[in-house]
CSV table of C-alpha atoms and ligand atoms in Angstrom, one decimal:
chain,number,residue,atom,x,y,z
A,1,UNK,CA,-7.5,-5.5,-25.1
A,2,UNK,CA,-7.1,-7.0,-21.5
A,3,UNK,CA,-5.3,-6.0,-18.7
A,4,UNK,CA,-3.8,-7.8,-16.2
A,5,UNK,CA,-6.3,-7.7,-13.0
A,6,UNK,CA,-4.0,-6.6,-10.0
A,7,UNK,CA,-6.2,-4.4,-7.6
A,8,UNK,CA,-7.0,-6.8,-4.9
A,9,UNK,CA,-5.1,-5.0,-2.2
A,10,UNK,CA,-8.2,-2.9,-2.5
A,11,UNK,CA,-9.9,-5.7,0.1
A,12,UNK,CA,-7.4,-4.9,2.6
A,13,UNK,CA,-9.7,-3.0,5.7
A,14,UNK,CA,-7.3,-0.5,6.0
A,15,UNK,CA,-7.8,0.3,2.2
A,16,UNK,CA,-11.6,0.6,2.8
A,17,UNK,CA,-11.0,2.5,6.1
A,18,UNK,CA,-8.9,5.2,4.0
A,19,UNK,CA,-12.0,5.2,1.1
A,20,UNK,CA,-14.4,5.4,3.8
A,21,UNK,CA,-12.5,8.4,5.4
A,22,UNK,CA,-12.5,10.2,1.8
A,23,UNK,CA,-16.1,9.0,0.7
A,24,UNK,CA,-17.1,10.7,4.3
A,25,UNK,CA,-15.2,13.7,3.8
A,26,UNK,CA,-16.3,14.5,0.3
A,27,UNK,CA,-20.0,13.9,1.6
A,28,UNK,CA,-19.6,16.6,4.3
A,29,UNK,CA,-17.9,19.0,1.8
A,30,UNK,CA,-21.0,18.7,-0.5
A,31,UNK,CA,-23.5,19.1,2.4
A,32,UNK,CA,-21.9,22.0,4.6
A,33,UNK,CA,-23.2,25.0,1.7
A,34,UNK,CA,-26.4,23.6,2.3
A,35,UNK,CA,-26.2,23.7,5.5
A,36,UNK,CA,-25.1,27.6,5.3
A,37,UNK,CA,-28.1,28.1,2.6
A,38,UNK,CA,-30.7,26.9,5.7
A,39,UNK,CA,-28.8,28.9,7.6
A,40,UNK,CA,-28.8,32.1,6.0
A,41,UNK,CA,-32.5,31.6,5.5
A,42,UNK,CA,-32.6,33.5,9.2
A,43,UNK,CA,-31.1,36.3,7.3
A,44,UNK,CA,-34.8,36.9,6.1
A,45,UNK,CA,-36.7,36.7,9.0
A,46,UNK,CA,-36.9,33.7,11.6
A,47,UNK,CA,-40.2,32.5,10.4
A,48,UNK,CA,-38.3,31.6,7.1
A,49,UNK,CA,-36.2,29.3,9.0
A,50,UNK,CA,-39.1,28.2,11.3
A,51,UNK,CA,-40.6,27.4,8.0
A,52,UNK,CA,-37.8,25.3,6.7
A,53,UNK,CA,-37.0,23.5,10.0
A,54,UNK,CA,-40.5,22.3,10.3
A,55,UNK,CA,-40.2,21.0,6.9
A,56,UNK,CA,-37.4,18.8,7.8
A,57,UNK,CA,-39.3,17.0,10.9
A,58,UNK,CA,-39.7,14.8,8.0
A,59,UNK,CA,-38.8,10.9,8.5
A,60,UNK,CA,-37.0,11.1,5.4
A,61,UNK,CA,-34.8,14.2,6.7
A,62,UNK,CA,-34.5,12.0,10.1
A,63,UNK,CA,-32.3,9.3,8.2
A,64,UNK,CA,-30.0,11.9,6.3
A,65,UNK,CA,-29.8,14.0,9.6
A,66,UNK,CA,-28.6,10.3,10.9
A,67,UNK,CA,-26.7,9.3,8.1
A,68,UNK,CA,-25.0,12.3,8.8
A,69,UNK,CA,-24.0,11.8,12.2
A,70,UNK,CA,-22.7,8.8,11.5
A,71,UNK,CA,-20.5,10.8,8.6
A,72,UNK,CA,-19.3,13.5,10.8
A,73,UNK,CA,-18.4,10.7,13.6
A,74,UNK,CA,-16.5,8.6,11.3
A,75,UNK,CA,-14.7,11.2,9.5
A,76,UNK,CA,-13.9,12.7,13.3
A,77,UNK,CA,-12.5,9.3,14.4
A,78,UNK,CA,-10.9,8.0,11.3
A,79,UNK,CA,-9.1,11.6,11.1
A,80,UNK,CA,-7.6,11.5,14.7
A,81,UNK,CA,-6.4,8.1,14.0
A,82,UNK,CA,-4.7,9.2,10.7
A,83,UNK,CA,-3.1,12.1,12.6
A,84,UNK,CA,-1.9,10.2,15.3
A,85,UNK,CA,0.0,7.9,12.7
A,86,UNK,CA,1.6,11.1,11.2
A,87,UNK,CA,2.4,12.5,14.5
A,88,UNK,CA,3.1,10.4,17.2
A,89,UNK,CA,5.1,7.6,17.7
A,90,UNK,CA,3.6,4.0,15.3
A,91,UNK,CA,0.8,2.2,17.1
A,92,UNK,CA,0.3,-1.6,16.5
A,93,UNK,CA,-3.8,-2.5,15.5
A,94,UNK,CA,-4.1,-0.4,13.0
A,95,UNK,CA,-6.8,-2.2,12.1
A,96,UNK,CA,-8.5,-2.6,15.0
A,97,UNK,CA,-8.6,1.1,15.2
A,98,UNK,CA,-10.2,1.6,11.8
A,99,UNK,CA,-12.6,-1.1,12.6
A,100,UNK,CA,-13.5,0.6,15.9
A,101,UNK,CA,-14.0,4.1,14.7
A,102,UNK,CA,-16.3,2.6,12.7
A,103,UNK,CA,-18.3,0.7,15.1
A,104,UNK,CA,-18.7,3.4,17.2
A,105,UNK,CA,-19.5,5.9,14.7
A,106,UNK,CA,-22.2,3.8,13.9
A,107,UNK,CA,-22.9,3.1,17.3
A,108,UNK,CA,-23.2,7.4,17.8
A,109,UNK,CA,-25.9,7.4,14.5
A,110,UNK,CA,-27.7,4.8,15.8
A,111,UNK,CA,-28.0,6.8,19.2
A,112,UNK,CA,-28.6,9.9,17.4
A,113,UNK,CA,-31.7,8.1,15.5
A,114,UNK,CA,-33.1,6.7,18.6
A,115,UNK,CA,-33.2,10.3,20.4
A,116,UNK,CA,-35.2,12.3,17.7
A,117,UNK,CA,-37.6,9.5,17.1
B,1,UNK,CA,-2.1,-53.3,0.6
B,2,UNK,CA,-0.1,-53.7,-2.5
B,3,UNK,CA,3.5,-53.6,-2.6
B,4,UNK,CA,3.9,-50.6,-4.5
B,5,UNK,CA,2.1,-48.5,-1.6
B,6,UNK,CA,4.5,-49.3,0.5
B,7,UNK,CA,7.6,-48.1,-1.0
B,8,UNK,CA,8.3,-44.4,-0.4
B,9,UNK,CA,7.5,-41.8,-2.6
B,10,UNK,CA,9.6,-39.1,-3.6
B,11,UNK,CA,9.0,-36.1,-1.5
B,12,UNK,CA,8.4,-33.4,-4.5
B,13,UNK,CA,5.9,-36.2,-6.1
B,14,UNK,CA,3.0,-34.5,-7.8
B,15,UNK,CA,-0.4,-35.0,-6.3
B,16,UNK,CA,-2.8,-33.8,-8.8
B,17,UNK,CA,-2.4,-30.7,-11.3
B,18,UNK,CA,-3.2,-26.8,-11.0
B,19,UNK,CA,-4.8,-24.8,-13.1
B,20,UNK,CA,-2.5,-21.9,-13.5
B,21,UNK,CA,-3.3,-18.5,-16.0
B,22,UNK,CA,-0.2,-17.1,-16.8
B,23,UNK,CA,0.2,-12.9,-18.8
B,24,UNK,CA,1.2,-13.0,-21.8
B,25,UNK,CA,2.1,-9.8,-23.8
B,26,UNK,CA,2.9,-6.4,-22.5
B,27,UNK,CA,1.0,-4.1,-21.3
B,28,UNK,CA,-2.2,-5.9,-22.9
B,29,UNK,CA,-2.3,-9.2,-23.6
B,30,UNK,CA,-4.0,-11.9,-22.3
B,31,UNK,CA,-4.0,-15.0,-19.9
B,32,UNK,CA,-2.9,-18.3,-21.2
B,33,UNK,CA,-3.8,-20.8,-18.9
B,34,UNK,CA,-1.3,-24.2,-18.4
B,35,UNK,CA,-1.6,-27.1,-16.4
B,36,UNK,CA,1.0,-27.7,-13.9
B,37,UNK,CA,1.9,-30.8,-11.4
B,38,UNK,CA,1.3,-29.4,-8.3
B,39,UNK,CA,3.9,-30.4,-5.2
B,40,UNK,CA,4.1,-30.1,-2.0
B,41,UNK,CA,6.4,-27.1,-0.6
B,42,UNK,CA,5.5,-25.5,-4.2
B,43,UNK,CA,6.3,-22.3,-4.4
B,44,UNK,CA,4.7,-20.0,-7.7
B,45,UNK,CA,7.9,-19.2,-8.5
B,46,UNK,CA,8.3,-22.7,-8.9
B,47,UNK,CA,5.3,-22.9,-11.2
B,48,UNK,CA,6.4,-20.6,-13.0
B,49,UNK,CA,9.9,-22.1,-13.7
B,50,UNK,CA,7.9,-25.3,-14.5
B,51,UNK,CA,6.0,-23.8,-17.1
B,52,UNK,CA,8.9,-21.9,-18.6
B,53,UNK,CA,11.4,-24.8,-18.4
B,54,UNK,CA,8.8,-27.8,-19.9
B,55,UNK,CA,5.5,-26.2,-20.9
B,56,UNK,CA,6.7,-22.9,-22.9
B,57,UNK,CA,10.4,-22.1,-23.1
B,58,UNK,CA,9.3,-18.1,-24.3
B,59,UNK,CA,7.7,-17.3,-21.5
B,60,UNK,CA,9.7,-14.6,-19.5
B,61,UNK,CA,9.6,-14.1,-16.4
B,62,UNK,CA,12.6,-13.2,-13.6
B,63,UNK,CA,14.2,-14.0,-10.4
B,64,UNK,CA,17.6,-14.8,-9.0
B,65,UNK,CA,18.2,-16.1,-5.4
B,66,UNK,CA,14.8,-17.8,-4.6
B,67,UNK,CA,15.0,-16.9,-1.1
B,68,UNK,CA,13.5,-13.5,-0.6
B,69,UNK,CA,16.8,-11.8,-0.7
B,70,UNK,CA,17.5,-10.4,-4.1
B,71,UNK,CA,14.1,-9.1,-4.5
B,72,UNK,CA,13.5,-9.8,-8.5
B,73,UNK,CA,10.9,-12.0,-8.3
B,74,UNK,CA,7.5,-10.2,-7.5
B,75,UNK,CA,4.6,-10.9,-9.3
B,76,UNK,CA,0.7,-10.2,-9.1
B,77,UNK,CA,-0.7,-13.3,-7.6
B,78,UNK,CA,-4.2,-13.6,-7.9
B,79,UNK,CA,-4.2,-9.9,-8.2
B,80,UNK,CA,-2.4,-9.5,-5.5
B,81,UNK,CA,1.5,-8.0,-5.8
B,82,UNK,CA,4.1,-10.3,-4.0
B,83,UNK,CA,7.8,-12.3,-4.2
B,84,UNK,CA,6.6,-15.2,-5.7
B,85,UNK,CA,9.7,-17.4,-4.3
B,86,UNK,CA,8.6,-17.1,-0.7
B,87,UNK,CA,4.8,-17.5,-2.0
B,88,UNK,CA,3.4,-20.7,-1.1
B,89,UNK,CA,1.5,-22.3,-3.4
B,90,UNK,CA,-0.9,-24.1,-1.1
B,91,UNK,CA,-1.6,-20.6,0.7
B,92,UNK,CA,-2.6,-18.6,-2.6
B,93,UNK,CA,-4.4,-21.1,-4.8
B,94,UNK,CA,-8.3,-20.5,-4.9
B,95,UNK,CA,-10.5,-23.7,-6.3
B,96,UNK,CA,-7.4,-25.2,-7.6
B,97,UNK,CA,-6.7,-22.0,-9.6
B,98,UNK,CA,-4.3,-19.6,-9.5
B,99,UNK,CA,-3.6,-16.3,-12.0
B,100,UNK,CA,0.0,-15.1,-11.8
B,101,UNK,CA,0.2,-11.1,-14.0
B,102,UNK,CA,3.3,-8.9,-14.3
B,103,UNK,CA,3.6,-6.3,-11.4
B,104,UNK,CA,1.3,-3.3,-11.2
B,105,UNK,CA,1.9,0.2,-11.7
B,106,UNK,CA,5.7,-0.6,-13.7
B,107,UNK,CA,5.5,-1.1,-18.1
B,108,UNK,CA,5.6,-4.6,-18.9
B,109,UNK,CA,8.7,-5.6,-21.0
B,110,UNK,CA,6.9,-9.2,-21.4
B,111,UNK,CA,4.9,-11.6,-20.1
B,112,UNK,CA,5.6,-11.8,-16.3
B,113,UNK,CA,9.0,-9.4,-16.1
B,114,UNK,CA,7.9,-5.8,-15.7
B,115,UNK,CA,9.8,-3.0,-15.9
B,116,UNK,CA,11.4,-1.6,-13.1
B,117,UNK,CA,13.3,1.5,-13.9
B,118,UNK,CA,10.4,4.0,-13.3
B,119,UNK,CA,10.7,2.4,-9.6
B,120,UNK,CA,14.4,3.0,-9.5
B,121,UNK,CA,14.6,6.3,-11.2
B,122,UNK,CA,12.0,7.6,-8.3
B,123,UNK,CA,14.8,6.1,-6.2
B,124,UNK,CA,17.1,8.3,-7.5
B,125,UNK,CA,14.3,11.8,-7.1
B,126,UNK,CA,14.4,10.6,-3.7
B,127,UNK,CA,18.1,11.3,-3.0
B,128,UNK,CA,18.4,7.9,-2.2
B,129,UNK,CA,22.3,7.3,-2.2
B,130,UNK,CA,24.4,8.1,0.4
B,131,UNK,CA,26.3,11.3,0.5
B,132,UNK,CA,29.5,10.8,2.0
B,133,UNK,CA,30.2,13.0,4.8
B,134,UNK,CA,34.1,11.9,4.8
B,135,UNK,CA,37.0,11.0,2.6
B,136,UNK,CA,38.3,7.2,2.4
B,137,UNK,CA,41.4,8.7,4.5
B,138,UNK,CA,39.0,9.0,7.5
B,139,UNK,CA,38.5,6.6,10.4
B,140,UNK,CA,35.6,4.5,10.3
B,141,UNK,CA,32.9,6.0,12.3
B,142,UNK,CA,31.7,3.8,14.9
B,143,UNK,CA,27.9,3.7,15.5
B,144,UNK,CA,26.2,2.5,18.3
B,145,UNK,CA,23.4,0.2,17.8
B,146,UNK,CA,21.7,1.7,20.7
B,147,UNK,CA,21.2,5.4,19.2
B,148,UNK,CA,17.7,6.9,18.8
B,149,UNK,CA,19.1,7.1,14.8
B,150,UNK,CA,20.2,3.7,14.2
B,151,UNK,CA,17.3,2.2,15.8
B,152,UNK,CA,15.5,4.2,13.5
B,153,UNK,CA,17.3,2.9,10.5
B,154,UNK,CA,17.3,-0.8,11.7
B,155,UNK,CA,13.4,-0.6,11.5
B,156,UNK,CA,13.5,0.5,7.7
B,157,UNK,CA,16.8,-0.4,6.5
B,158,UNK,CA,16.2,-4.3,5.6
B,159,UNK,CA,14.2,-3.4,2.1
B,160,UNK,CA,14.9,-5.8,-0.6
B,161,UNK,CA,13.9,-3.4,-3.6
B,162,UNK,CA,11.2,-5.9,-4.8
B,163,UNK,CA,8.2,-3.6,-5.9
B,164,UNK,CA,5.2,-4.7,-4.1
B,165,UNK,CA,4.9,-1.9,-2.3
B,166,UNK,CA,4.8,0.5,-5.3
B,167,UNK,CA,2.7,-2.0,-7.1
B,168,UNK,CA,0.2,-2.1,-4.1
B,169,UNK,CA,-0.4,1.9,-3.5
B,170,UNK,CA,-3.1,3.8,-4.7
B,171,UNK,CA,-1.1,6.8,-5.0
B,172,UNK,CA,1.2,5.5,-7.3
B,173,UNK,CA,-1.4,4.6,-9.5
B,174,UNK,CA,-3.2,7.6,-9.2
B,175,UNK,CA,-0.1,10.6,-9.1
B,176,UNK,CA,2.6,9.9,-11.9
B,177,UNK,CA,5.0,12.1,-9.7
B,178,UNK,CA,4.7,10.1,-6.7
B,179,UNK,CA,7.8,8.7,-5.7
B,180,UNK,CA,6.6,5.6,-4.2
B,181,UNK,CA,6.8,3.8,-0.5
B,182,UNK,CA,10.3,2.1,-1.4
B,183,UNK,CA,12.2,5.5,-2.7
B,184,UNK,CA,10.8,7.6,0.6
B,185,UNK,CA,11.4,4.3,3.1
B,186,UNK,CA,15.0,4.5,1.8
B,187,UNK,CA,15.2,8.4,1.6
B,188,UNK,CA,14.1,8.2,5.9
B,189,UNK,CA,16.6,5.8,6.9
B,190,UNK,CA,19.3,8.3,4.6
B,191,UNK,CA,17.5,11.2,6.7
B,192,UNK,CA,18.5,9.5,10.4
B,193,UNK,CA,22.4,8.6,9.0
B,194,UNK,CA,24.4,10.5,10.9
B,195,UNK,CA,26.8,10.5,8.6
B,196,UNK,CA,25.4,11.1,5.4
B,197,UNK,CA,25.8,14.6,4.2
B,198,UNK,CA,23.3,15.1,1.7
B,199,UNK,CA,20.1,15.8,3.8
B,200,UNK,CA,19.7,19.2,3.0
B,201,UNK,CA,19.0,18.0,-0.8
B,202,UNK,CA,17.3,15.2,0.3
B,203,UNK,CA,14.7,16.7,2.4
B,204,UNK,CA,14.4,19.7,0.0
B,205,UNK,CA,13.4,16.9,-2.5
B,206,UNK,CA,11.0,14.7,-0.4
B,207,UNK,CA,9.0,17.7,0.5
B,208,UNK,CA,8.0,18.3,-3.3
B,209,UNK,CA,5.0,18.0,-5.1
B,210,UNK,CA,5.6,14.0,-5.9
B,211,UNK,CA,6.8,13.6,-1.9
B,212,UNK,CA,6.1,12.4,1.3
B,213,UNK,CA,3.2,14.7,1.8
B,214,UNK,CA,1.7,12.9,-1.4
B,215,UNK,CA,0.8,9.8,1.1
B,216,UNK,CA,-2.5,9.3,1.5
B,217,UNK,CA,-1.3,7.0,4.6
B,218,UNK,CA,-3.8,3.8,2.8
B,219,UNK,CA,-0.8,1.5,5.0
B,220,UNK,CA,-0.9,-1.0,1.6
B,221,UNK,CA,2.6,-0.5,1.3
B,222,UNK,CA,2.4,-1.4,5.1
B,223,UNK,CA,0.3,-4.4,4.8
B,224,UNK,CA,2.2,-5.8,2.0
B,225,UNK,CA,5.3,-5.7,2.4
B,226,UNK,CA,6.8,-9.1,1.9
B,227,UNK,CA,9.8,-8.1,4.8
B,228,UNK,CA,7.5,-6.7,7.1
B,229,UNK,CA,8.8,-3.0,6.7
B,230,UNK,CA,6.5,-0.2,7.6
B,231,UNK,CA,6.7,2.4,5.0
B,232,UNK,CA,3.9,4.5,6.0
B,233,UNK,CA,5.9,5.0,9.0
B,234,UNK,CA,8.8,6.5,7.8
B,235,UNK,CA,6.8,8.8,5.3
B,236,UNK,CA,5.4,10.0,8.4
B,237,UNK,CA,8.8,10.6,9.5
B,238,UNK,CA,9.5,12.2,6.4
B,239,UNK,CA,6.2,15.0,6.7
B,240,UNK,CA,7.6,15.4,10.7
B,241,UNK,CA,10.9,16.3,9.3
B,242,UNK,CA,10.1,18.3,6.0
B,243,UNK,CA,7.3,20.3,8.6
B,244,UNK,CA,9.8,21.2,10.7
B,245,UNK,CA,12.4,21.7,7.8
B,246,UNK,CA,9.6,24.0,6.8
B,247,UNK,CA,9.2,26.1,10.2
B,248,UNK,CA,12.8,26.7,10.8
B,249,UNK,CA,13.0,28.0,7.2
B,250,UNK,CA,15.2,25.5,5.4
B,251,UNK,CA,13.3,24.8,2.6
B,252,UNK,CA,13.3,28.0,0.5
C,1,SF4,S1,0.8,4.7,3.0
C,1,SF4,FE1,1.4,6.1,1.4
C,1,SF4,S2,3.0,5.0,0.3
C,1,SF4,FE2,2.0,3.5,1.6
C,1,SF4,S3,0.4,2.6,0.2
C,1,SF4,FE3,-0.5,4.3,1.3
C,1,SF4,S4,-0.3,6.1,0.0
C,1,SF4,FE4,1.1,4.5,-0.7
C,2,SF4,S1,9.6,-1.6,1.3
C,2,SF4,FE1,9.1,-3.8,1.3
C,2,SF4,S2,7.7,-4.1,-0.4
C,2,SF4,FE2,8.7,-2.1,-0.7
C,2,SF4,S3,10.4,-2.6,-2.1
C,2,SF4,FE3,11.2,-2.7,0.0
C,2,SF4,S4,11.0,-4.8,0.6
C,2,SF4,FE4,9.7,-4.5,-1.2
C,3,FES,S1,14.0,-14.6,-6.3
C,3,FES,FE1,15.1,-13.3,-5.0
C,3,FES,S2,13.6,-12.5,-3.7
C,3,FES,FE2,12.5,-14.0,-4.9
């Protein structure tokens, strides 16, 4: 049977900006053993690597190296500002903040893309 | 013109009607949607006296002052948790709509009164009443307004116990052991009460499992609180103070 619907505080930007935090962070958790597998594939010899790295020159590998970027920068941002909340003295424009960490984290991917193309 | 234009009208005279879906049940149920005369200054409190007092007498719902002080009256509002006295109709309603539930994360006992003693029992995990320091026999203890503690206190002190907090955080509706925005708030300004004697307890209990360090620091409780209190603050007060609690060995 129904439920009463009471989950619109979820539009609040602050809300998003804490999902967007986790969404980022659980992103980079699942691509960092990947990144040690291509890695460790020095372990056999550099041309295995060679080998791998000139596979991922890629266009397709270009976006998810920029979508990455733009994880890493996010997460980096978003996490100082959460830190400085739990450590240092409350800061008005909150939202703001969140809102800026994002716009420049894009602003860093979009950078990132434009140098390796 | 006509002479009946003219004449003043009343100035809680209903200009049109609202379309207002109202829980019924407990924890499921359904919407029952009413008609109500909409007015100016309306608050949904208001509607929902209206609809209790000349639509349905068996709907329940509760309040008490109507002014934002006795903090009974909260309600989801469009999904949205908040004291419905102080609500203004005008500033809620969406197409000439508006949905008015029970508030979130609390059982329902019916229709639009939930239940709030899971609220008030994390109140009481929280070491949320004060310890006395002194006997009756003692002087009062003057405290200055101006001390880094009482400032501290004046910034979270003014909370009216209403729920929307609790029934806005993620937390609470994710971790069943959370203790909630309200019952940490109130556990911080306990913390900075220089006469209080019960901290030792009290930060022994905030640092545990269901505690501060629970907070995902989403800042709903921040963003809607109906007094303007900053909860997420003072859990941040409460992980600075349970950290070092931790460091200097207090909390075995
Ligand atoms: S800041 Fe903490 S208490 Fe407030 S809504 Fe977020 S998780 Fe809940
Ligand atoms: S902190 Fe604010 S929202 Fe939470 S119970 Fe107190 S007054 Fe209500
Ligand atoms: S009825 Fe008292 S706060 Fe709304």
């Amino acid at each position: 049977m129904a439920k009463p619907r009471n989950t619109t505080y979820r539009r609040e930007p602050l809300w998003r900006a804490a999902m967007v935090h986790r969404i980022s962070g659980l992103l980079l958790a699942c691509f960092l053993p990947l990144h040690f597998l291509a890695l460790a594939l020095a372990l056999d010899g550099e041309q295995r690597l060679d080998g791998f790295l000139r596979w991922t020159d890629q266009p397709l590998f270009k976006v998810a190296e920029t979508v990455l970027v733009g994880l890493l920068a996010v997460h980096l941002l978003g996490g100082i500002r959460v830190l400085a909340i739990e450590n240092l003295p409350w800061r008005p424009g909150q939202k703001q903040m969140a809102m800026g960490a994002i716009a420049v984290a894009t602003l860093v991917a979009a950078a990132f893309l434009v140098r390796i193309v | 013109m006509s002479a009946a234009d003219t004449t003043e009208k009343p100035r809680d005279a209903a200009h049109g009607t609202i379309e207002v879906s109202i829980w019924r049940g407990r924890d499921e149920g359904r919407y029952e949607t009413f008609r109500v005369p909409m007015r100016e200054s309306q608050t949904v409190l208001d509607i929902v006296t209206h609809v209790q007092r000349h639509l349905d007498p068996t709907l329940a719902y509760r309040f008490a002052c109507r002014v934002g002080v006795c903090g009974s009256c909260a309600m989801t509002v469009n999904g949205r948790p908040r004291w419905t006295c102080r609500t203004h109709v005008s500033k809620v309603v969406e197409n000439g709509r508006i949905e008015i539930g029970p508030l979130a994360n609390l059982p329902v006992i019916k229709d639009l009164a939930a239940d709030m003693s899971p609220f008030f029992e994390k109140w009481q995990e929280a070491k949320g009443a004060f310890t006395p320091s002194k006997t009756r026999e003692a002087d009062i203890e003057p405290i200055s307004p101006e001390t880094r503690e009482r400032k501290i206190i004046d910034a979270a002190i003014e909370c009216i116990n209403c729920g929307v907090c609790f029934a806005a955080c993620d937390t609470v509706r994710w971790n069943e052991d959370y203790m909630g925005p309200a019952a940490l708030n109130r556990a911080w300004t306990l913390v900075n009460d220089v006469r209080d004697a019960g901290n030792a307890a009290r930060v022994h209990a905030v640092a545990q499992g269901g505690g501060c360090h629970a907070c995902h620091t989403h800042q709903s409780c921040e963003q809607h609180c109906p007094v303007g209190l900053n909860p997420t603050a003072s859990i941040a007060g409460l992980k600075r103070r349970t950290m070092q609690a931790f460091i200097r060995g207090e909390l075995e």
